[in-house]
Amino acid sequence: MPKDLLHKKVFQKIKAKKPKDLDAQFHKVHEEVFEDFDCLTCANCCKTTSPIWNETDIQRVAKSFRMKVSDFLDQYLQKDSDGDWVFKQAPCPFLGGDNTCQIYEDRPRACREYPHTDRKNMLGILNLTAKNVAVCPAVEQMMEKLERVYL
């Protein structure tokens, strides 16, 4: 069976069963995968998607650049169809040639928490996790481990 169909089957089973141990299982495989996974070898999230920027993120990064918030918004961000602030284009303008983040200490909350697989209430963000499988090889590895648990 193709991987994407297998992952879809796991997500469907999880949604149907609503396992009480889902957060614990996700957190366990998150830790296992990130023991060996180096995000700097990939950076696909930074190359293909934009984080959602909250007001605190915007103010913090604008301040670090000594820019007015309005100038920062004009230069880097736009509102998407949901009304969220996102980058005007991909890849991230702060991604270095060596896949390092040029604003790492000040990066947005969404970047700090990516791929969001060690959060509480994983059942509530399964749709986001399903999208992240296509972006992040670490999430794909997590799904392969979870298939053994839930299929």
Coordinates of C-alpha atoms in Angstrom, one line a residue:
M1 CA 0.0 0.0 0.0
P2 CA 1.4 3.5 -0.9
K3 CA 2.6 5.5 2.1
D4 CA 0.1 8.3 1.8
L5 CA -2.8 5.8 1.8
L6 CA -1.3 4.1 4.8
H7 CA -0.9 7.4 6.7
K8 CA -4.5 8.3 5.8
K9 CA -5.7 5.0 7.1
V10 CA -3.9 5.6 10.4
F11 CA -5.4 9.1 10.7
Q12 CA -8.9 7.7 10.1
K13 CA -8.4 4.9 12.7
I14 CA -7.1 7.4 15.2
K15 CA -10.1 9.8 14.6
A16 CA -12.5 6.9 14.9
K17 CA -11.0 5.3 18.1
K18 CA -9.9 8.6 19.8
P19 CA -7.3 6.7 21.8
K20 CA -6.7 8.0 25.3
D21 CA -2.9 7.4 25.0
L22 CA -2.6 9.4 21.7
D23 CA -0.7 12.3 23.2
A24 CA 1.7 9.9 25.0
Q25 CA 2.3 7.9 21.9
F26 CA 2.9 11.0 19.8
H27 CA 5.3 12.4 22.4
K28 CA 7.2 9.1 22.6
V29 CA 7.7 8.8 18.8
H30 CA 8.5 12.5 18.6
E31 CA 11.4 12.0 21.1
E32 CA 12.6 8.8 19.3
V33 CA 12.6 10.4 15.9
F34 CA 14.3 13.7 17.0
E35 CA 17.1 11.8 18.7
D36 CA 18.4 11.0 15.3
F37 CA 16.8 13.6 13.0
D38 CA 18.7 16.8 12.2
C39 CA 16.4 19.5 10.9
L40 CA 19.4 21.3 9.3
T41 CA 19.8 18.5 6.8
C42 CA 16.3 19.3 5.5
A43 CA 14.7 22.6 6.3
N44 CA 11.8 21.7 4.0
C45 CA 9.4 23.5 6.3
C46 CA 11.3 26.7 5.9
K47 CA 11.7 26.2 2.1
T48 CA 8.0 25.4 1.4
T49 CA 5.7 26.8 4.0
S50 CA 5.2 29.9 6.1
P51 CA 4.6 30.0 9.8
I52 CA 1.6 32.0 11.0
W53 CA 2.9 35.1 12.7
N54 CA 1.2 36.4 15.8
E55 CA 1.5 40.1 16.9
T56 CA 4.1 39.2 19.5
D57 CA 6.3 37.5 16.9
I58 CA 6.0 40.4 14.5
Q59 CA 6.9 43.0 17.2
R60 CA 9.8 40.9 18.5
V61 CA 11.4 40.3 15.0
A62 CA 10.8 43.9 13.9
K63 CA 12.5 45.1 17.0
S64 CA 15.5 42.8 16.5
F65 CA 15.8 44.4 13.0
R66 CA 15.3 47.9 14.4
M67 CA 12.4 48.3 12.0
K68 CA 9.0 49.8 12.5
V69 CA 6.3 47.1 12.7
S70 CA 4.6 48.6 9.6
D71 CA 7.9 48.5 7.6
F72 CA 8.5 44.8 8.7
L73 CA 4.9 43.9 7.6
D74 CA 5.3 45.7 4.3
Q75 CA 8.6 44.0 3.5
Y76 CA 8.0 40.4 4.6
L77 CA 4.4 39.6 5.4
Q78 CA 0.9 39.5 4.0
K79 CA -2.5 38.4 5.2
D80 CA -3.6 35.0 3.9
S81 CA -7.2 34.0 3.1
D82 CA -7.8 33.2 6.7
G83 CA -6.6 36.6 7.8
D84 CA -3.3 35.3 9.3
W85 CA 0.0 37.0 8.8
V86 CA 2.3 34.8 6.6
F87 CA 5.4 35.3 4.4
K88 CA 4.8 37.0 1.1
Q89 CA 6.8 34.1 -0.6
A90 CA 8.7 30.9 0.1
P91 CA 11.4 30.1 1.0
C92 CA 11.6 31.9 4.3
P93 CA 13.7 35.1 3.8
F94 CA 15.6 34.3 7.0
L95 CA 16.8 30.9 5.9
G96 CA 20.5 30.8 5.4
G97 CA 22.3 28.9 2.6
D98 CA 23.4 26.3 5.2
N99 CA 19.7 25.8 6.3
T100 CA 20.2 27.8 9.5
C101 CA 17.7 30.3 10.7
Q102 CA 19.1 33.8 10.7
I103 CA 16.5 34.9 13.4
Y104 CA 16.6 31.6 15.4
E105 CA 16.6 33.3 18.8
D106 CA 13.6 35.5 17.8
R107 CA 11.8 33.1 15.4
P108 CA 8.0 32.9 15.5
R109 CA 6.2 30.7 17.9
A110 CA 4.9 28.5 15.1
C111 CA 8.6 27.8 14.1
R112 CA 9.6 27.1 17.7
E113 CA 6.8 24.5 18.0
Y114 CA 7.1 22.9 14.5
P115 CA 6.2 20.1 13.7
H116 CA 3.7 20.4 16.6
T117 CA 3.9 16.7 17.4
D118 CA 4.8 17.2 21.1
R119 CA 1.8 19.2 22.0
K120 CA -1.2 18.4 24.1
N121 CA -4.5 17.4 22.4
M122 CA -2.9 15.8 19.3
L123 CA -6.4 14.6 18.4
G124 CA -7.4 18.2 17.9
I125 CA -4.6 19.0 15.5
L126 CA -4.6 15.7 13.5
N127 CA -5.5 17.6 10.3
L128 CA -2.4 19.8 10.8
T129 CA -0.3 16.7 11.4
A130 CA -1.6 15.1 8.3
K131 CA -0.5 18.2 6.3
N132 CA 2.9 18.2 8.0
V133 CA 3.5 14.5 6.9
A134 CA 4.0 15.9 3.3
V135 CA 6.4 18.6 4.5
C136 CA 8.5 17.1 7.2
P137 CA 10.3 13.8 6.9
A138 CA 10.4 13.5 10.7
V139 CA 6.6 13.5 10.9
E140 CA 6.6 10.8 8.2
Q141 CA 8.9 8.7 10.4
M142 CA 6.6 9.3 13.4
M143 CA 3.6 8.1 11.3
E144 CA 5.5 5.0 10.4
K145 CA 6.0 4.2 14.1
L146 CA 2.4 5.0 14.9
E147 CA 1.2 2.7 12.2
R148 CA 2.7 -0.2 14.3
V149 CA 0.7 1.0 17.3
Y150 CA -2.7 1.8 15.7
L151 CA -3.0 -0.5 12.7

